């Protein structure tokens, strides 16, 4: 059965560009309920832990410095079929390949500074949610 929750974060490029409000509006209008949300910033070390799964990929170092370069807005979202539906809403990793109208097509600058993260599985949604939020921050 598909899960009801996913994890997302608005990345530094989109926060700096002032797109937080527009992106949150799109998320809510697509039927996701925001269970938890905050504005915070990762150290390079914490970014490295979050993206540990990509440790062997050539862009890992740059990804960690980029993800710790400014504020981010992590959220836990609730909806039927949350992980899959949210990946559709954000579009492909490379904004040039993202479907028109998706968050990355509208707001991402490049394949690395691509505006937003979305969990790729129910298991990772759970791990990533726990990385940022305690039980007392979920409403
Ligand atoms: N990324 C990058 N270069 C690449 C592929 C990915 O800088 O060639 C970055 C990008 O920020 C991406 C993140 O690494 O969102 C994680 O990559 P993944 O393949 O998991 O893409 P996503 O699940 O975010 O679409
Ligand atoms: Mg991914």
JSON list of C-alpha atoms and ligand atoms in Angstrom, two decimals:
[
{"chain": "A", "resi": 1, "resn": "UNK", "atom": "CA", "xyz": [0.00, 0.00, 0.00]},
{"chain": "A", "resi": 2, "resn": "UNK", "atom": "CA", "xyz": [1.29, 3.46, -0.82]},
{"chain": "A", "resi": 3, "resn": "UNK", "atom": "CA", "xyz": [2.07, 5.73, 2.11]},
{"chain": "A", "resi": 4, "resn": "UNK", "atom": "CA", "xyz": [0.41, 8.91, 3.28]},
{"chain": "A", "resi": 5, "resn": "UNK", "atom": "CA", "xyz": [3.50, 10.97, 4.04]},
{"chain": "A", "resi": 6, "resn": "UNK", "atom": "CA", "xyz": [6.49, 12.42, 2.28]},
{"chain": "A", "resi": 7, "resn": "UNK", "atom": "CA", "xyz": [9.32, 14.76, 3.18]},
{"chain": "A", "resi": 8, "resn": "UNK", "atom": "CA", "xyz": [10.40, 17.84, 1.23]},
{"chain": "A", "resi": 9, "resn": "UNK", "atom": "CA", "xyz": [12.69, 20.82, 1.62]},
{"chain": "A", "resi": 10, "resn": "UNK", "atom": "CA", "xyz": [12.80, 24.04, -0.34]},
{"chain": "A", "resi": 11, "resn": "UNK", "atom": "CA", "xyz": [16.47, 24.43, -1.25]},
{"chain": "A", "resi": 12, "resn": "UNK", "atom": "CA", "xyz": [18.69, 27.52, -0.77]},
{"chain": "A", "resi": 13, "resn": "UNK", "atom": "CA", "xyz": [18.35, 28.85, -4.35]},
{"chain": "A", "resi": 14, "resn": "UNK", "atom": "CA", "xyz": [14.55, 29.02, -4.12]},
{"chain": "A", "resi": 15, "resn": "UNK", "atom": "CA", "xyz": [14.53, 30.42, -0.57]},
{"chain": "A", "resi": 16, "resn": "UNK", "atom": "CA", "xyz": [17.02, 33.18, -1.53]},
{"chain": "A", "resi": 17, "resn": "UNK", "atom": "CA", "xyz": [15.03, 34.00, -4.67]},
{"chain": "A", "resi": 18, "resn": "UNK", "atom": "CA", "xyz": [11.89, 34.56, -2.57]},
{"chain": "A", "resi": 19, "resn": "UNK", "atom": "CA", "xyz": [9.91, 31.59, -3.93]},
{"chain": "A", "resi": 20, "resn": "UNK", "atom": "CA", "xyz": [9.02, 30.01, -0.56]},
{"chain": "A", "resi": 21, "resn": "UNK", "atom": "CA", "xyz": [5.46, 31.39, -0.50]},
{"chain": "A", "resi": 22, "resn": "UNK", "atom": "CA", "xyz": [4.69, 30.46, -4.12]},
{"chain": "A", "resi": 23, "resn": "UNK", "atom": "CA", "xyz": [6.02, 26.93, -3.62]},
{"chain": "A", "resi": 24, "resn": "UNK", "atom": "CA", "xyz": [4.09, 26.38, -0.37]},
{"chain": "A", "resi": 25, "resn": "UNK", "atom": "CA", "xyz": [0.93, 27.61, -2.15]},
{"chain": "A", "resi": 26, "resn": "UNK", "atom": "CA", "xyz": [1.43, 25.09, -4.96]},
{"chain": "A", "resi": 27, "resn": "UNK", "atom": "CA", "xyz": [1.98, 22.29, -2.43]},
{"chain": "A", "resi": 28, "resn": "UNK", "atom": "CA", "xyz": [-1.22, 23.10, -0.52]},
{"chain": "A", "resi": 29, "resn": "UNK", "atom": "CA", "xyz": [-3.26, 23.60, -3.68]},
{"chain": "A", "resi": 30, "resn": "UNK", "atom": "CA", "xyz": [-2.13, 20.17, -4.88]},
{"chain": "A", "resi": 31, "resn": "UNK", "atom": "CA", "xyz": [-3.84, 18.68, -1.82]},
{"chain": "A", "resi": 32, "resn": "UNK", "atom": "CA", "xyz": [-0.92, 18.13, 0.55]},
{"chain": "A", "resi": 33, "resn": "UNK", "atom": "CA", "xyz": [-1.40, 18.96, 4.23]},
{"chain": "A", "resi": 34, "resn": "UNK", "atom": "CA", "xyz": [1.64, 20.46, 5.95]},
{"chain": "A", "resi": 35, "resn": "UNK", "atom": "CA", "xyz": [2.27, 18.38, 9.07]},
{"chain": "A", "resi": 36, "resn": "UNK", "atom": "CA", "xyz": [5.55, 20.10, 10.01]},
{"chain": "A", "resi": 37, "resn": "UNK", "atom": "CA", "xyz": [7.51, 23.05, 8.61]},
{"chain": "A", "resi": 38, "resn": "UNK", "atom": "CA", "xyz": [10.41, 25.31, 9.64]},
{"chain": "A", "resi": 39, "resn": "UNK", "atom": "CA", "xyz": [13.16, 27.54, 8.27]},
{"chain": "A", "resi": 40, "resn": "UNK", "atom": "CA", "xyz": [16.64, 26.35, 9.17]},
{"chain": "A", "resi": 41, "resn": "UNK", "atom": "CA", "xyz": [20.16, 25.93, 7.80]},
{"chain": "A", "resi": 42, "resn": "UNK", "atom": "CA", "xyz": [22.34, 22.85, 7.49]},
{"chain": "A", "resi": 43, "resn": "UNK", "atom": "CA", "xyz": [26.06, 22.77, 8.27]},
{"chain": "A", "resi": 44, "resn": "UNK", "atom": "CA", "xyz": [28.15, 21.11, 5.53]},
{"chain": "A", "resi": 45, "resn": "UNK", "atom": "CA", "xyz": [28.54, 18.16, 7.90]},
{"chain": "A", "resi": 46, "resn": "UNK", "atom": "CA", "xyz": [24.78, 17.73, 8.37]},
{"chain": "A", "resi": 47, "resn": "UNK", "atom": "CA", "xyz": [24.18, 18.15, 4.62]},
{"chain": "A", "resi": 48, "resn": "UNK", "atom": "CA", "xyz": [26.71, 15.35, 4.15]},
{"chain": "A", "resi": 49, "resn": "UNK", "atom": "CA", "xyz": [24.74, 13.12, 6.50]},
{"chain": "A", "resi": 50, "resn": "UNK", "atom": "CA", "xyz": [21.42, 13.90, 4.83]},
{"chain": "A", "resi": 51, "resn": "UNK", "atom": "CA", "xyz": [22.83, 13.03, 1.37]},
{"chain": "A", "resi": 52, "resn": "UNK", "atom": "CA", "xyz": [25.01, 10.13, 2.58]},
{"chain": "A", "resi": 53, "resn": "UNK", "atom": "CA", "xyz": [23.26, 7.88, 0.03]},
{"chain": "A", "resi": 54, "resn": "UNK", "atom": "CA", "xyz": [24.95, 9.94, -2.75]},
{"chain": "A", "resi": 55, "resn": "UNK", "atom": "CA", "xyz": [28.44, 9.77, -1.18]},
{"chain": "A", "resi": 56, "resn": "UNK", "atom": "CA", "xyz": [29.99, 7.99, -4.15]},
{"chain": "A", "resi": 57, "resn": "UNK", "atom": "CA", "xyz": [28.47, 10.25, -6.80]},
{"chain": "A", "resi": 58, "resn": "UNK", "atom": "CA", "xyz": [30.75, 12.87, -8.44]},
{"chain": "A", "resi": 59, "resn": "UNK", "atom": "CA", "xyz": [28.56, 15.81, -7.39]},
{"chain": "A", "resi": 60, "resn": "UNK", "atom": "CA", "xyz": [28.45, 14.89, -3.65]},
{"chain": "A", "resi": 61, "resn": "UNK", "atom": "CA", "xyz": [30.95, 17.53, -2.47]},
{"chain": "A", "resi": 62, "resn": "UNK", "atom": "CA", "xyz": [29.30, 20.34, -4.39]},
{"chain": "A", "resi": 63, "resn": "UNK", "atom": "CA", "xyz": [25.86, 19.17, -3.31]},
{"chain": "A", "resi": 64, "resn": "UNK", "atom": "CA", "xyz": [26.86, 19.37, 0.36]},
{"chain": "A", "resi": 65, "resn": "UNK", "atom": "CA", "xyz": [28.37, 22.85, 0.06]},
{"chain": "A", "resi": 66, "resn": "UNK", "atom": "CA", "xyz": [25.38, 24.08, -1.95]},
{"chain": "A", "resi": 67, "resn": "UNK", "atom": "CA", "xyz": [22.84, 22.62, 0.52]},
{"chain": "A", "resi": 68, "resn": "UNK", "atom": "CA", "xyz": [24.62, 24.34, 3.41]},
{"chain": "A", "resi": 69, "resn": "UNK", "atom": "CA", "xyz": [25.02, 27.68, 1.57]},
{"chain": "A", "resi": 70, "resn": "UNK", "atom": "CA", "xyz": [21.79, 29.22, 2.85]},
{"chain": "A", "resi": 71, "resn": "UNK", "atom": "CA", "xyz": [18.47, 28.69, 4.58]},
{"chain": "A", "resi": 72, "resn": "UNK", "atom": "CA", "xyz": [16.18, 25.81, 3.65]},
{"chain": "A", "resi": 73, "resn": "UNK", "atom": "CA", "xyz": [12.52, 25.09, 4.46]},
{"chain": "A", "resi": 74, "resn": "UNK", "atom": "CA", "xyz": [11.97, 21.42, 5.34]},
{"chain": "A", "resi": 75, "resn": "UNK", "atom": "CA", "xyz": [8.41, 20.06, 5.61]},
{"chain": "A", "resi": 76, "resn": "UNK", "atom": "CA", "xyz": [6.55, 16.84, 6.27]},
{"chain": "A", "resi": 77, "resn": "UNK", "atom": "CA", "xyz": [3.55, 16.48, 3.96]},
{"chain": "A", "resi": 78, "resn": "UNK", "atom": "CA", "xyz": [0.46, 14.32, 4.18]},
{"chain": "A", "resi": 79, "resn": "UNK", "atom": "CA", "xyz": [-1.68, 13.02, 1.29]},
{"chain": "A", "resi": 80, "resn": "UNK", "atom": "CA", "xyz": [-2.76, 9.68, -0.15]},
{"chain": "A", "resi": 81, "resn": "UNK", "atom": "CA", "xyz": [0.05, 8.30, -2.35]},
{"chain": "A", "resi": 82, "resn": "UNK", "atom": "CA", "xyz": [2.24, 11.13, -1.03]},
{"chain": "A", "resi": 83, "resn": "UNK", "atom": "CA", "xyz": [5.70, 10.11, -2.30]},
{"chain": "A", "resi": 84, "resn": "UNK", "atom": "CA", "xyz": [4.69, 9.45, -5.90]},
{"chain": "A", "resi": 85, "resn": "UNK", "atom": "CA", "xyz": [2.27, 12.38, -6.21]},
{"chain": "A", "resi": 86, "resn": "UNK", "atom": "CA", "xyz": [4.84, 14.77, -4.78]},
{"chain": "A", "resi": 87, "resn": "UNK", "atom": "CA", "xyz": [7.56, 13.62, -7.19]},
{"chain": "A", "resi": 88, "resn": "UNK", "atom": "CA", "xyz": [5.08, 14.39, -10.00]},
{"chain": "A", "resi": 89, "resn": "UNK", "atom": "CA", "xyz": [4.43, 17.86, -8.57]},
{"chain": "A", "resi": 90, "resn": "UNK", "atom": "CA", "xyz": [8.16, 18.74, -8.40]},
{"chain": "A", "resi": 91, "resn": "UNK", "atom": "CA", "xyz": [9.19, 17.28, -11.80]},
{"chain": "A", "resi": 92, "resn": "UNK", "atom": "CA", "xyz": [12.48, 15.81, -13.02]},
{"chain": "A", "resi": 93, "resn": "UNK", "atom": "CA", "xyz": [15.82, 16.47, -11.27]},
{"chain": "A", "resi": 94, "resn": "UNK", "atom": "CA", "xyz": [17.02, 18.53, -14.25]},
{"chain": "A", "resi": 95, "resn": "UNK", "atom": "CA", "xyz": [14.65, 21.51, -14.65]},
{"chain": "A", "resi": 96, "resn": "UNK", "atom": "CA", "xyz": [15.25, 21.43, -18.43]},
{"chain": "A", "resi": 97, "resn": "UNK", "atom": "CA", "xyz": [13.59, 18.00, -18.43]},
{"chain": "A", "resi": 98, "resn": "UNK", "atom": "CA", "xyz": [10.90, 18.79, -15.84]},
{"chain": "A", "resi": 99, "resn": "UNK", "atom": "CA", "xyz": [7.32, 18.80, -17.16]},
{"chain": "A", "resi": 100, "resn": "UNK", "atom": "CA", "xyz": [5.78, 22.24, -17.67]},
{"chain": "A", "resi": 101, "resn": "UNK", "atom": "CA", "xyz": [3.98, 23.57, -14.61]},
{"chain": "A", "resi": 102, "resn": "UNK", "atom": "CA", "xyz": [6.02, 21.49, -12.14]},
{"chain": "A", "resi": 103, "resn": "UNK", "atom": "CA", "xyz": [7.80, 23.24, -9.26]},
{"chain": "A", "resi": 104, "resn": "UNK", "atom": "CA", "xyz": [11.24, 22.61, -10.74]},
{"chain": "A", "resi": 105, "resn": "UNK", "atom": "CA", "xyz": [10.18, 23.76, -14.22]},
{"chain": "A", "resi": 106, "resn": "UNK", "atom": "CA", "xyz": [8.90, 26.99, -12.68]},
{"chain": "A", "resi": 107, "resn": "UNK", "atom": "CA", "xyz": [11.51, 27.75, -10.03]},
{"chain": "A", "resi": 108, "resn": "UNK", "atom": "CA", "xyz": [14.71, 25.67, -10.42]},
{"chain": "A", "resi": 109, "resn": "UNK", "atom": "CA", "xyz": [17.88, 27.32, -11.76]},
{"chain": "A", "resi": 110, "resn": "UNK", "atom": "CA", "xyz": [19.88, 24.21, -12.71]},
{"chain": "A", "resi": 111, "resn": "UNK", "atom": "CA", "xyz": [20.25, 20.45, -12.14]},
{"chain": "A", "resi": 112, "resn": "UNK", "atom": "CA", "xyz": [22.09, 21.08, -8.86]},
{"chain": "A", "resi": 113, "resn": "UNK", "atom": "CA", "xyz": [20.27, 24.20, -7.61]},
{"chain": "A", "resi": 114, "resn": "UNK", "atom": "CA", "xyz": [16.92, 22.66, -8.39]},
{"chain": "A", "resi": 115, "resn": "UNK", "atom": "CA", "xyz": [14.62, 24.43, -5.92]},
{"chain": "A", "resi": 116, "resn": "UNK", "atom": "CA", "xyz": [13.21, 21.50, -3.99]},
{"chain": "A", "resi": 117, "resn": "UNK", "atom": "CA", "xyz": [13.76, 18.00, -2.62]},
{"chain": "A", "resi": 118, "resn": "UNK", "atom": "CA", "xyz": [11.22, 15.17, -2.59]},
{"chain": "A", "resi": 119, "resn": "UNK", "atom": "CA", "xyz": [11.65, 11.76, -0.93]},
{"chain": "A", "resi": 120, "resn": "UNK", "atom": "CA", "xyz": [11.94, 8.83, -3.32]},
{"chain": "A", "resi": 121, "resn": "UNK", "atom": "CA", "xyz": [10.30, 6.13, -1.13]},
{"chain": "A", "resi": 122, "resn": "UNK", "atom": "CA", "xyz": [8.14, 5.71, 1.96]},
{"chain": "A", "resi": 123, "resn": "UNK", "atom": "CA", "xyz": [11.16, 4.42, 3.90]},
{"chain": "A", "resi": 124, "resn": "UNK", "atom": "CA", "xyz": [13.29, 7.43, 2.98]},
{"chain": "A", "resi": 125, "resn": "UNK", "atom": "CA", "xyz": [10.39, 9.81, 3.72]},
{"chain": "A", "resi": 126, "resn": "UNK", "atom": "CA", "xyz": [10.37, 8.44, 7.26]},
{"chain": "A", "resi": 127, "resn": "UNK", "atom": "CA", "xyz": [14.17, 8.65, 7.67]},
{"chain": "A", "resi": 128, "resn": "UNK", "atom": "CA", "xyz": [14.32, 12.19, 6.23]},
{"chain": "A", "resi": 129, "resn": "UNK", "atom": "CA", "xyz": [11.38, 13.42, 8.35]},
{"chain": "A", "resi": 130, "resn": "UNK", "atom": "CA", "xyz": [13.09, 12.13, 11.49]},
{"chain": "A", "resi": 131, "resn": "UNK", "atom": "CA", "xyz": [16.32, 13.86, 10.45]},
{"chain": "A", "resi": 132, "resn": "UNK", "atom": "CA", "xyz": [14.63, 17.28, 10.84]},
{"chain": "A", "resi": 133, "resn": "UNK", "atom": "CA", "xyz": [11.60, 16.94, 13.09]},
{"chain": "A", "resi": 134, "resn": "UNK", "atom": "CA", "xyz": [10.77, 15.49, 16.50]},
{"chain": "A", "resi": 135, "resn": "UNK", "atom": "CA", "xyz": [7.31, 14.05, 17.27]},
{"chain": "A", "resi": 136, "resn": "UNK", "atom": "CA", "xyz": [6.45, 17.31, 19.07]},
{"chain": "A", "resi": 137, "resn": "UNK", "atom": "CA", "xyz": [6.86, 19.37, 15.89]},
{"chain": "A", "resi": 138, "resn": "UNK", "atom": "CA", "xyz": [4.19, 17.48, 13.93]},
{"chain": "A", "resi": 139, "resn": "UNK", "atom": "CA", "xyz": [0.63, 18.80, 13.87]},
{"chain": "B", "resi": 1, "resn": "LIG", "atom": "N1", "xyz": [22.35, 16.59, -8.30]},
{"chain": "B", "resi": 1, "resn": "LIG", "atom": "C1", "xyz": [23.41, 17.26, -8.90]},
{"chain": "B", "resi": 1, "resn": "LIG", "atom": "N2", "xyz": [23.88, 16.79, -10.11]},
{"chain": "B", "resi": 1, "resn": "LIG", "atom": "C2", "xyz": [23.36, 15.69, -10.73]},
{"chain": "B", "resi": 1, "resn": "LIG", "atom": "C3", "xyz": [22.30, 15.01, -10.10]},
{"chain": "B", "resi": 1, "resn": "LIG", "atom": "C4", "xyz": [21.82, 15.47, -8.90]},
{"chain": "B", "resi": 1, "resn": "LIG", "atom": "O1", "xyz": [23.89, 18.24, -8.37]},
{"chain": "B", "resi": 1, "resn": "LIG", "atom": "O2", "xyz": [23.83, 15.32, -11.81]},
{"chain": "B", "resi": 1, "resn": "LIG", "atom": "C5", "xyz": [21.83, 17.08, -7.02]},
{"chain": "B", "resi": 1, "resn": "LIG", "atom": "C6", "xyz": [20.46, 17.74, -7.17]},
{"chain": "B", "resi": 1, "resn": "LIG", "atom": "O3", "xyz": [20.38, 18.82, -6.24]},
{"chain": "B", "resi": 1, "resn": "LIG", "atom": "C7", "xyz": [19.53, 16.62, -6.80]},
{"chain": "B", "resi": 1, "resn": "LIG", "atom": "C8", "xyz": [20.30, 15.93, -5.67]},
{"chain": "B", "resi": 1, "resn": "LIG", "atom": "O4", "xyz": [21.66, 15.98, -6.10]},
{"chain": "B", "resi": 1, "resn": "LIG", "atom": "O5", "xyz": [18.26, 17.10, -6.40]},
{"chain": "B", "resi": 1, "resn": "LIG", "atom": "C9", "xyz": [19.93, 14.49, -5.40]},
{"chain": "B", "resi": 1, "resn": "LIG", "atom": "O6", "xyz": [20.00, 13.75, -6.60]},
{"chain": "B", "resi": 1, "resn": "LIG", "atom": "P1", "xyz": [18.87, 12.73, -7.01]},
{"chain": "B", "resi": 1, "resn": "LIG", "atom": "O7", "xyz": [19.38, 11.92, -8.16]},
{"chain": "B", "resi": 1, "resn": "LIG", "atom": "O8", "xyz": [18.41, 11.98, -5.79]},
{"chain": "B", "resi": 1, "resn": "LIG", "atom": "O9", "xyz": [17.70, 13.66, -7.58]},
{"chain": "B", "resi": 1, "resn": "LIG", "atom": "P2", "xyz": [16.26, 14.04, -6.96]},
{"chain": "B", "resi": 1, "resn": "LIG", "atom": "O10", "xyz": [15.76, 12.82, -6.21]},
{"chain": "B", "resi": 1, "resn": "LIG", "atom": "O11", "xyz": [16.47, 15.23, -6.06]},
{"chain": "B", "resi": 1, "resn": "LIG", "atom": "O12", "xyz": [15.41, 14.37, -8.15]},
{"chain": "B", "resi": 2, "resn": "LIG", "atom": "MG1", "xyz": [16.63, 11.70, -4.72]}
]
